[in-house]
Amino acid sequence: MITLKSPREIEGMRRAGAVLAGMHVALRDIIKPGITSWEIERFSRKWINEHHAKAEEMGFEGYKYATCVSINDEICHAIPRKDVLLKDGDLVKVDTVISVDGYMADSAWAFAVGTPSDEVKRLMKVTKKALDLGIEQAVVGNRIGDIGAAIQKYVEDDNGYGDVREYVGHGIGPTMHEEPNVPHYGNAGHGLRLKAGMTITIEPMVNVGGWEADDPDEKDGWTVRTLDGSLSCQYEHTLVITDDGPEILTSQDPEFLAKYLK
């Protein structure tokens, strides 16, 4: 069932979104060569707890961690690891869902470790632009397919990258994953019509090579890699569709954060 959020619910999601966005901003100073992906998990747990939030991924379908920390060819859902050291030039994606007083926010952000290659910088730029283009389509009266079509054209037609099909955005609130699904590919003018009050995530995952994802890792049951071993990047925001256009609830804008992170 799709729920249209009240002003009270949207404000609660803004507070949660600020906590999560603030965590990603703080991680800019944490992520560097020589740390483990477990140190990202440890810092994130501390941040979430100190801001009176709850890590919603912990316990979800048996997942044991607050974050997913995916590196290089890992598309998503990689578990934090104590034996994996970040190297100069690595591409790291940190994804998590939190709640504050029961209100949800979901965001993923990409970080270049040390000095990134031109390939990494271009992939990050294209993926972030794909997210922005998808958000631009999240307006009252448009359809779900308009979001996916804009992303797919930019990623695949304009830039020759792979636009991951197997993992998609979704509605959010009152639980982590709600209807509707929000694919990052599709046909303009098709799919569910968007209404004011809908809260969704848009989270394109973009591969340098083909769009195909491998099956989850047999050892940990979670980590998903590109089928061809190519680099992958992801950015994700939670947003609400309003009569005045999309509002990003996980914005990293300093003024937005200052209002809530006091």
Coordinates of C-alpha atoms in Angstrom, one line a residue:
M1 CA 0.0 0.0 0.0
I2 CA 1.2 3.5 -0.8
T3 CA 0.8 6.1 1.9
L4 CA 0.7 9.8 1.4
K5 CA 2.5 11.5 4.2
S6 CA 1.1 14.2 6.4
P7 CA 3.1 17.4 7.2
R8 CA 3.9 15.9 10.7
E9 CA 5.3 12.8 9.1
I10 CA 7.3 14.7 6.5
E11 CA 8.9 16.9 9.2
G12 CA 9.8 13.7 11.2
M13 CA 11.5 12.4 8.1
R14 CA 13.3 15.6 7.6
R15 CA 14.8 15.2 11.1
A16 CA 15.8 11.6 10.3
G17 CA 17.2 12.7 7.0
A18 CA 19.4 15.4 8.6
V19 CA 20.9 12.8 11.0
L20 CA 21.7 10.5 8.1
A21 CA 23.0 13.2 5.8
G22 CA 25.1 14.6 8.6
M23 CA 26.7 11.1 9.1
H24 CA 27.7 11.0 5.4
V25 CA 29.2 14.5 5.7
A26 CA 31.2 13.5 8.7
L27 CA 32.5 10.4 6.9
R28 CA 34.4 12.6 4.5
D29 CA 37.0 13.0 7.3
I30 CA 37.0 9.4 8.3
I31 CA 37.3 7.6 5.0
K32 CA 41.0 7.5 4.0
P33 CA 43.7 5.0 2.9
G34 CA 44.6 2.5 5.6
I35 CA 41.3 2.2 7.5
T36 CA 39.1 -0.8 7.4
S37 CA 35.5 -0.9 6.3
W38 CA 34.7 -1.9 9.8
E39 CA 35.9 1.5 11.1
I40 CA 33.2 3.1 8.9
E41 CA 30.6 0.8 10.5
R42 CA 31.9 1.7 14.0
F43 CA 31.9 5.4 13.3
S44 CA 28.4 5.2 11.8
R45 CA 27.0 3.3 14.7
K46 CA 28.4 5.9 17.1
W47 CA 27.0 8.8 15.1
I48 CA 23.5 7.2 14.9
N49 CA 23.4 6.4 18.6
E50 CA 24.7 9.9 19.6
H51 CA 21.9 11.5 17.6
H52 CA 19.2 9.3 19.2
A53 CA 18.4 7.4 16.1
K54 CA 18.0 3.7 15.3
A55 CA 20.0 1.8 12.7
E56 CA 17.1 0.1 10.8
E57 CA 19.3 -2.3 8.8
M58 CA 20.4 -4.1 11.9
G59 CA 18.2 -7.2 12.2
F60 CA 16.6 -6.7 8.8
E61 CA 16.2 -10.2 7.2
G62 CA 19.1 -11.3 9.4
Y63 CA 21.5 -8.5 8.5
K64 CA 23.8 -7.8 11.5
Y65 CA 25.2 -4.3 10.7
A66 CA 24.2 -0.7 10.6
T67 CA 25.7 0.0 7.2
C68 CA 26.6 -1.5 3.9
V69 CA 30.1 -0.6 2.8
S70 CA 30.6 -1.6 -0.8
I71 CA 34.1 -1.2 -2.4
N72 CA 35.0 -0.9 -6.1
D73 CA 33.2 -3.6 -8.1
E74 CA 30.8 -4.3 -5.2
I75 CA 27.5 -2.8 -6.3
C76 CA 25.6 -2.9 -2.9
H77 CA 24.9 -4.8 0.3
A78 CA 28.6 -5.5 1.2
I79 CA 29.1 -6.2 4.9
P80 CA 31.6 -4.1 6.9
R81 CA 34.8 -6.1 7.3
K82 CA 37.7 -5.9 9.8
D83 CA 40.1 -7.5 7.4
V84 CA 39.6 -5.2 4.4
L85 CA 41.9 -2.2 4.3
L86 CA 40.9 0.8 2.1
K87 CA 43.6 1.6 -0.5
D88 CA 44.4 4.9 -2.3
G89 CA 42.1 5.2 -5.3
D90 CA 39.4 2.9 -4.0
L91 CA 35.7 3.8 -4.5
V92 CA 33.6 3.3 -1.4
K93 CA 29.8 3.4 -1.2
V94 CA 28.1 3.7 2.3
D95 CA 24.4 2.9 2.4
T96 CA 22.2 2.9 5.5
V97 CA 18.6 3.4 6.7
I98 CA 17.9 5.1 10.1
S99 CA 14.9 6.2 12.0
V100 CA 14.3 9.0 14.5
D101 CA 11.2 8.6 16.6
G102 CA 9.9 6.0 14.1
Y103 CA 10.4 8.3 11.0
M104 CA 12.6 6.8 8.3
A105 CA 15.4 8.1 6.0
D106 CA 17.5 6.1 3.5
S107 CA 20.6 7.4 1.8
A108 CA 23.8 6.1 0.1
W109 CA 26.9 8.1 -0.7
A110 CA 30.0 7.5 -2.7
F111 CA 33.5 8.4 -1.4
A112 CA 36.8 8.4 -3.2
V113 CA 39.7 7.1 -1.0
G114 CA 42.8 9.3 -1.3
T115 CA 43.5 10.3 -4.8
P116 CA 40.9 8.9 -7.3
S117 CA 41.7 8.0 -10.9
D118 CA 40.1 9.8 -13.8
E119 CA 37.9 6.8 -14.3
V120 CA 36.6 6.9 -10.7
K121 CA 36.0 10.6 -10.8
R122 CA 34.0 10.3 -14.1
L123 CA 32.0 7.4 -12.8
M124 CA 31.1 9.4 -9.6
K125 CA 30.2 12.5 -11.6
V126 CA 27.9 10.6 -13.9
T127 CA 26.2 8.6 -11.1
K128 CA 25.5 11.8 -9.1
K129 CA 24.2 13.5 -12.2
A130 CA 21.9 10.5 -12.9
L131 CA 20.5 10.8 -9.4
D132 CA 19.8 14.5 -9.9
L133 CA 18.1 13.9 -13.3
G134 CA 15.9 11.2 -11.7
I135 CA 14.9 13.6 -8.9
E136 CA 14.0 16.3 -11.4
Q137 CA 11.4 13.9 -12.8
A138 CA 9.8 13.3 -9.4
V139 CA 7.0 15.8 -9.8
V140 CA 3.2 15.6 -9.3
G141 CA 1.6 14.2 -12.5
N142 CA 4.7 12.4 -13.8
R143 CA 5.0 8.7 -13.7
I144 CA 7.5 6.3 -12.2
G145 CA 8.7 5.5 -15.7
D146 CA 9.8 9.1 -16.2
I147 CA 12.3 8.8 -13.4
G148 CA 13.8 5.6 -14.8
A149 CA 13.8 6.7 -18.4
A150 CA 15.8 9.9 -17.6
I151 CA 18.4 8.0 -15.6
Q152 CA 18.7 5.2 -18.2
K153 CA 19.2 7.6 -21.1
Y154 CA 21.9 9.5 -19.3
V155 CA 23.7 6.5 -18.0
E156 CA 23.6 4.2 -21.0
D157 CA 22.9 6.3 -24.1
D158 CA 24.8 9.4 -23.2
N159 CA 27.7 7.9 -21.3
G160 CA 28.0 4.2 -22.3
Y161 CA 27.8 2.8 -18.7
G162 CA 25.7 0.0 -17.3
D163 CA 22.5 0.9 -15.5
V164 CA 21.9 -1.8 -12.9
R165 CA 18.5 -3.4 -13.2
E166 CA 18.4 -5.9 -10.3
Y167 CA 18.2 -3.3 -7.5
V168 CA 15.8 -0.4 -7.5
G169 CA 14.5 2.5 -5.4
H170 CA 11.3 2.2 -3.4
G171 CA 8.7 3.9 -1.2
I172 CA 9.7 4.5 2.4
G173 CA 7.8 5.0 5.6
P174 CA 6.3 3.8 7.8
T175 CA 8.7 0.8 7.1
M176 CA 12.0 0.6 5.3
H177 CA 10.7 -0.7 2.0
E178 CA 7.3 0.3 0.8
E179 CA 5.4 0.4 -2.5
P180 CA 6.1 1.6 -5.1
N181 CA 9.3 0.2 -6.6
V182 CA 11.3 2.9 -8.4
P183 CA 13.4 1.4 -11.1
H184 CA 16.3 3.4 -12.6
Y185 CA 15.4 2.3 -16.1
G186 CA 12.1 2.2 -18.0
N187 CA 9.8 4.1 -20.4
A188 CA 8.7 7.6 -20.0
G189 CA 5.0 8.0 -19.5
H190 CA 4.5 4.6 -18.1
G191 CA 3.9 3.3 -14.5
L192 CA 2.3 4.7 -11.4
R193 CA 1.4 8.4 -11.5
L194 CA 3.2 10.5 -8.8
K195 CA 1.2 12.3 -6.1
A196 CA 2.0 14.9 -3.5
G197 CA 2.9 13.3 -0.2
M198 CA 4.6 10.3 -1.6
T199 CA 8.0 9.6 -0.1
I200 CA 10.4 7.5 -2.2
T201 CA 14.1 6.8 -2.7
I202 CA 16.0 7.2 -5.9
E203 CA 19.3 5.3 -5.9
P204 CA 20.9 4.6 -9.3
M205 CA 23.7 2.1 -9.3
V206 CA 26.0 2.6 -12.3
N207 CA 28.7 0.2 -13.6
V208 CA 31.6 1.1 -15.8
G209 CA 30.9 -2.1 -17.8
G210 CA 27.7 -4.0 -18.3
W211 CA 24.6 -3.5 -16.1
E212 CA 24.4 -7.1 -14.9
A213 CA 24.9 -8.0 -11.2
D214 CA 26.3 -11.3 -9.9
D215 CA 24.5 -13.3 -7.3
P216 CA 25.1 -12.4 -3.7
D217 CA 28.4 -13.7 -2.3
E218 CA 28.1 -17.3 -1.2
K219 CA 30.3 -16.7 1.9
D220 CA 28.4 -13.8 3.5
G221 CA 25.1 -14.1 1.7
W222 CA 24.9 -10.3 1.0
T223 CA 27.7 -8.7 -1.0
V224 CA 26.7 -8.1 -4.7
R225 CA 29.3 -7.4 -7.3
T226 CA 29.3 -6.5 -11.0
L227 CA 29.1 -9.6 -13.1
D228 CA 32.1 -8.4 -15.3
G229 CA 34.2 -7.1 -12.4
S230 CA 33.9 -3.5 -13.4
L231 CA 33.7 -0.6 -11.0
S232 CA 30.3 0.4 -9.7
C233 CA 29.0 3.6 -8.0
Q234 CA 25.8 4.6 -6.2
Y235 CA 24.2 7.7 -4.8
E236 CA 20.8 7.7 -3.1
H237 CA 18.4 10.3 -1.6
T238 CA 15.1 10.0 0.2
L239 CA 12.6 12.6 -1.1
V240 CA 9.0 13.7 -0.8
I241 CA 7.0 14.7 -3.8
T242 CA 5.2 18.1 -3.2
D243 CA 3.1 20.4 -5.2
D244 CA 6.1 22.6 -5.5
G245 CA 8.4 19.9 -6.8
P246 CA 10.6 17.3 -5.1
E247 CA 12.1 18.0 -1.7
I248 CA 15.3 16.1 -0.8
L249 CA 14.9 14.8 2.8
T250 CA 18.5 13.6 3.1
S251 CA 20.0 16.8 1.8
Q252 CA 23.7 17.5 2.7
D253 CA 23.1 21.3 2.4
P254 CA 24.8 23.0 5.4
E255 CA 21.7 25.2 6.2
F256 CA 19.4 22.2 6.2
L257 CA 21.8 20.3 8.5
A258 CA 22.3 23.2 10.8
K259 CA 18.6 23.5 11.4
Y260 CA 18.3 19.9 12.7
L261 CA 21.8 19.0 14.0
K262 CA 21.9 21.3 17.0

